Amino acid sequence: QKEVEQNSGPLSVPEGAIASLNCTYSDRVSQSFFWYRQYSGKSPELIMSIYSNGDKEDGRFTAQLNKASQYVSLLIRDSQPSDSATYLCAVRRTGTASKLTFGTGTRLQVTL
Amino acid sequence: DAGVIQSPRHEVTEMGQEVTLRCKPISGHDYLFWYRQTMMRGLELLIYFNNNVPIDDSGMPEDRFSAKMPNASFSTLKIQPSEPRDSAVYFCASSRGGVNQPQHFGDGTRLSIL
């Protein structure tokens, strides 16, 4: 079992729709969770972080964390073509200092 | 604030040559990470430093790879001798200490070994 798992996609959604990206992790005592966006040929860029169970909203983005079920998700409302990118889920496990474990990413395509 | 600065942005060299990648972390960040990204393997952590000291180098693929951090504002990743399978994008990232601190990535070095 991979430590952090994501569906590689591509996930295709029409412009204006809600995109839902999911991530599961294996270490039950993981502490903090991050979503990065990576455009083709560019570096990963932090878009959201979440540490407690529940939802956290920032503009069109909502991160959701459920520690009991060991999943974290990212919702993108009113999806735009500029949201087309690969989204990386990263998890900080207990006792690993500042080290992050990354998933392989989900490629999102927002179609016109 | 300036972000993480990496150089060079692109490097093309022949097999067997020494390659040196450079990174300047964000000022005040005491953790520095080196990653390699390929289509096949995704983003892999190679090594990371805390306060200039290597903490975990278990991701370094083999003895041909070495990394140093002589001071808080500079780190190098060397490959000697280089091989075609080392071709990848190499990212440097830095962060403050603390469980909730994110990592911030540089623009990466795209390395091609011919």
PDB file of N, CA and C in Angstrom, chain A residues 31-32 34 36 38 41-44 46 49 51 88 92 96-100 102-104, chain B residues 31 33 35 37 43 45 48 56 91 95-103 105-107 110:
ATOM      1  N   GLN A  31      -0.271  14.194  10.566  1.00  0.00           N
ATOM      2  CA  GLN A  31      -0.650  15.398  11.283  1.00  0.00           C
ATOM      3  C   GLN A  31      -1.145  16.545  10.426  1.00  0.00           C
ATOM      4  N   SER A  32      -0.508  16.735   9.289  1.00  0.00           N
ATOM      5  CA  SER A  32      -0.864  17.894   8.476  1.00  0.00           C
ATOM      6  C   SER A  32      -0.847  17.517   7.002  1.00  0.00           C
ATOM      7  N   PHE A  34      -1.389  18.914   2.794  1.00  0.00           N
ATOM      8  CA  PHE A  34      -1.198  20.041   1.893  1.00  0.00           C
ATOM      9  C   PHE A  34      -1.612  19.652   0.487  1.00  0.00           C
ATOM     10  N   TYR A  36      -0.863  20.859  -3.416  1.00  0.00           N
ATOM     11  CA  TYR A  36      -0.025  21.646  -4.311  1.00  0.00           C
ATOM     12  C   TYR A  36      -0.580  21.529  -5.720  1.00  0.00           C
ATOM     13  N   GLN A  38       0.534  21.907  -9.740  1.00  0.00           N
ATOM     14  CA  GLN A  38       1.710  21.942 -10.598  1.00  0.00           C
ATOM     15  C   GLN A  38       1.274  22.028 -12.052  1.00  0.00           C
ATOM     16  N   GLY A  41       5.537  21.693 -16.681  1.00  0.00           N
ATOM     17  CA  GLY A  41       6.821  22.378 -16.828  1.00  0.00           C
ATOM     18  C   GLY A  41       7.144  23.360 -15.725  1.00  0.00           C
ATOM     19  N   LYS A  42       6.303  23.410 -14.702  1.00  0.00           N
ATOM     20  CA  LYS A  42       6.516  24.347 -13.593  1.00  0.00           C
ATOM     21  C   LYS A  42       6.725  23.591 -12.294  1.00  0.00           C
ATOM     22  N   SER A  43       6.993  24.332 -11.226  1.00  0.00           N
ATOM     23  CA  SER A  43       7.218  23.710  -9.927  1.00  0.00           C
ATOM     24  C   SER A  43       5.914  23.624  -9.139  1.00  0.00           C
ATOM     25  N   PRO A  44       5.844  22.735  -8.151  1.00  0.00           N
ATOM     26  CA  PRO A  44       4.648  22.661  -7.298  1.00  0.00           C
ATOM     27  C   PRO A  44       4.456  23.956  -6.521  1.00  0.00           C
ATOM     28  N   LEU A  46       2.005  25.722  -3.508  1.00  0.00           N
ATOM     29  CA  LEU A  46       1.057  25.454  -2.424  1.00  0.00           C
ATOM     30  C   LEU A  46      -0.242  26.209  -2.654  1.00  0.00           C
ATOM     31  N   SER A  49      -3.682  24.186   2.833  1.00  0.00           N
ATOM     32  CA  SER A  49      -3.204  23.316   3.893  1.00  0.00           C
ATOM     33  C   SER A  49      -4.357  23.089   4.867  1.00  0.00           C
ATOM     34  N   TYR A  51      -5.258  20.959   8.789  1.00  0.00           N
ATOM     35  CA  TYR A  51      -4.684  20.216   9.904  1.00  0.00           C
ATOM     36  C   TYR A  51      -5.735  19.548  10.791  1.00  0.00           C
ATOM     37  N   LEU A  88      -1.135  17.774  -6.446  1.00  0.00           N
ATOM     38  CA  LEU A  88      -0.380  16.855  -5.599  1.00  0.00           C
ATOM     39  C   LEU A  88      -0.864  16.963  -4.160  1.00  0.00           C
ATOM     40  N   ARG A  92       2.200  15.073   6.060  1.00  0.00           N
ATOM     41  CA  ARG A  92       3.297  15.046   7.026  1.00  0.00           C
ATOM     42  C   ARG A  92       2.947  14.021   8.089  1.00  0.00           C
ATOM     43  N   THR A  96       8.298  12.777  11.587  1.00  0.00           N
ATOM     44  CA  THR A  96       9.162  12.907  10.405  1.00  0.00           C
ATOM     45  C   THR A  96       9.622  14.344  10.219  1.00  0.00           C
ATOM     46  N   ALA A  97       9.684  15.088  11.310  1.00  0.00           N
ATOM     47  CA  ALA A  97      10.132  16.475  11.288  1.00  0.00           C
ATOM     48  C   ALA A  97       9.325  17.235  10.230  1.00  0.00           C
ATOM     49  N   SER A  98       9.994  17.864   9.313  1.00  0.00           N
ATOM     50  CA  SER A  98       9.292  18.651   8.305  1.00  0.00           C
ATOM     51  C   SER A  98       9.151  17.922   6.978  1.00  0.00           C
ATOM     52  N   LYS A  99       9.468  16.638   6.971  1.00  0.00           N
ATOM     53  CA  LYS A  99       9.409  15.864   5.735  1.00  0.00           C
ATOM     54  C   LYS A  99       7.967  15.655   5.296  1.00  0.00           C
ATOM     55  N   LEU A 100       7.710  15.807   3.995  1.00  0.00           N
ATOM     56  CA  LEU A 100       6.398  15.548   3.415  1.00  0.00           C
ATOM     57  C   LEU A 100       6.467  14.314   2.521  1.00  0.00           C
ATOM     58  N   PHE A 102       4.593  12.802  -0.723  1.00  0.00           N
ATOM     59  CA  PHE A 102       3.717  13.252  -1.797  1.00  0.00           C
ATOM     60  C   PHE A 102       3.043  12.077  -2.496  1.00  0.00           C
ATOM     61  N   GLY A 103       1.805  12.300  -2.910  1.00  0.00           N
ATOM     62  CA  GLY A 103       1.168  11.389  -3.832  1.00  0.00           C
ATOM     63  C   GLY A 103       1.682  11.658  -5.241  1.00  0.00           C
ATOM     64  N   THR A 104       1.248  10.818  -6.172  1.00  0.00           N
ATOM     65  CA  THR A 104       1.723  10.943  -7.545  1.00  0.00           C
ATOM     66  C   THR A 104       0.942  11.990  -8.336  1.00  0.00           C
TER      67      THR A 104
ATOM     68  N   TYR B  31      14.929  24.279   7.068  1.00  0.00           N
ATOM     69  CA  TYR B  31      14.903  22.973   6.416  1.00  0.00           C
ATOM     70  C   TYR B  31      15.087  23.165   4.912  1.00  0.00           C
ATOM     71  N   PHE B  33      15.241  20.776   1.231  1.00  0.00           N
ATOM     72  CA  PHE B  33      14.932  19.463   0.653  1.00  0.00           C
ATOM     73  C   PHE B  33      15.386  19.439  -0.799  1.00  0.00           C
ATOM     74  N   TYR B  35      14.538  17.219  -4.257  1.00  0.00           N
ATOM     75  CA  TYR B  35      13.644  16.242  -4.868  1.00  0.00           C
ATOM     76  C   TYR B  35      14.051  16.009  -6.324  1.00  0.00           C
ATOM     77  N   GLN B  37      12.020  14.670  -9.934  1.00  0.00           N
ATOM     78  CA  GLN B  37      10.705  14.343 -10.495  1.00  0.00           C
ATOM     79  C   GLN B  37      10.850  13.781 -11.898  1.00  0.00           C
ATOM     80  N   LEU B  43       7.416  12.564  -7.815  1.00  0.00           N
ATOM     81  CA  LEU B  43       8.286  13.421  -7.012  1.00  0.00           C
ATOM     82  C   LEU B  43       8.915  12.568  -5.910  1.00  0.00           C
ATOM     83  N   LEU B  45      11.789  12.334  -2.808  1.00  0.00           N
ATOM     84  CA  LEU B  45      12.692  13.049  -1.907  1.00  0.00           C
ATOM     85  C   LEU B  45      14.050  12.352  -1.927  1.00  0.00           C
ATOM     86  N   TYR B  48      17.282  15.599   2.853  1.00  0.00           N
ATOM     87  CA  TYR B  48      16.933  16.881   3.433  1.00  0.00           C
ATOM     88  C   TYR B  48      17.844  17.226   4.591  1.00  0.00           C
ATOM     89  N   ASP B  56      18.244  12.996   6.537  1.00  0.00           N
ATOM     90  CA  ASP B  56      17.795  11.746   5.930  1.00  0.00           C
ATOM     91  C   ASP B  56      18.238  11.740   4.471  1.00  0.00           C
ATOM     92  N   PHE B  91      14.197  19.481  -8.030  1.00  0.00           N
ATOM     93  CA  PHE B  91      13.653  20.615  -7.286  1.00  0.00           C
ATOM     94  C   PHE B  91      14.326  20.725  -5.926  1.00  0.00           C
ATOM     95  N   SER B  95      11.619  25.093   4.052  1.00  0.00           N
ATOM     96  CA  SER B  95      10.504  25.367   4.966  1.00  0.00           C
ATOM     97  C   SER B  95      11.051  25.793   6.327  1.00  0.00           C
ATOM     98  N   ARG B  96      10.182  26.404   7.095  1.00  0.00           N
ATOM     99  CA  ARG B  96      10.480  26.611   8.503  1.00  0.00           C
ATOM    100  C   ARG B  96      10.209  25.306   9.236  1.00  0.00           C
ATOM    101  N   GLY B  97      10.720  25.191  10.450  1.00  0.00           N
ATOM    102  CA  GLY B  97      10.392  24.029  11.272  1.00  0.00           C
ATOM    103  C   GLY B  97       8.968  24.160  11.791  1.00  0.00           C
ATOM    104  N   GLY B  98       8.391  23.031  12.129  1.00  0.00           N
ATOM    105  CA  GLY B  98       7.017  23.066  12.647  1.00  0.00           C
ATOM    106  C   GLY B  98       6.111  22.182  11.842  1.00  0.00           C
ATOM    107  N   VAL B  99       5.209  21.508  12.534  1.00  0.00           N
ATOM    108  CA  VAL B  99       4.401  20.475  11.888  1.00  0.00           C
ATOM    109  C   VAL B  99       3.478  21.054  10.823  1.00  0.00           C
ATOM    110  N   ASN B 100       3.100  22.301  10.954  1.00  0.00           N
ATOM    111  CA  ASN B 100       2.147  22.884  10.007  1.00  0.00           C
ATOM    112  C   ASN B 100       2.803  23.749   8.932  1.00  0.00           C
ATOM    113  N   GLN B 101       4.097  23.719   8.860  1.00  0.00           N
ATOM    114  CA  GLN B 101       4.793  24.561   7.894  1.00  0.00           C
ATOM    115  C   GLN B 101       4.871  23.881   6.531  1.00  0.00           C
ATOM    116  N   PRO B 102       4.441  24.565   5.479  1.00  0.00           N
ATOM    117  CA  PRO B 102       4.538  23.977   4.139  1.00  0.00           C
ATOM    118  C   PRO B 102       5.947  24.117   3.584  1.00  0.00           C
ATOM    119  N   GLN B 103       6.211  23.374   2.549  1.00  0.00           N
ATOM    120  CA  GLN B 103       7.460  23.521   1.816  1.00  0.00           C
ATOM    121  C   GLN B 103       7.215  24.431   0.611  1.00  0.00           C
ATOM    122  N   PHE B 105       8.796  25.535  -3.081  1.00  0.00           N
ATOM    123  CA  PHE B 105       9.672  24.970  -4.104  1.00  0.00           C
ATOM    124  C   PHE B 105      10.319  26.037  -4.968  1.00  0.00           C
ATOM    125  N   GLY B 106      11.548  25.741  -5.387  1.00  0.00           N
ATOM    126  CA  GLY B 106      12.177  26.532  -6.432  1.00  0.00           C
ATOM    127  C   GLY B 106      11.641  26.142  -7.797  1.00  0.00           C
ATOM    128  N   ASP B 107      12.133  26.841  -8.828  1.00  0.00           N
ATOM    129  CA  ASP B 107      11.647  26.591 -10.184  1.00  0.00           C
ATOM    130  C   ASP B 107      12.190  25.302 -10.798  1.00  0.00           C
ATOM    131  N   ARG B 110      16.089  21.463 -14.972  1.00  0.00           N
ATOM    132  CA  ARG B 110      15.788  20.383 -15.918  1.00  0.00           C
ATOM    133  C   ARG B 110      17.109  19.842 -16.426  1.00  0.00           C
TER     134      ARG B 110
END
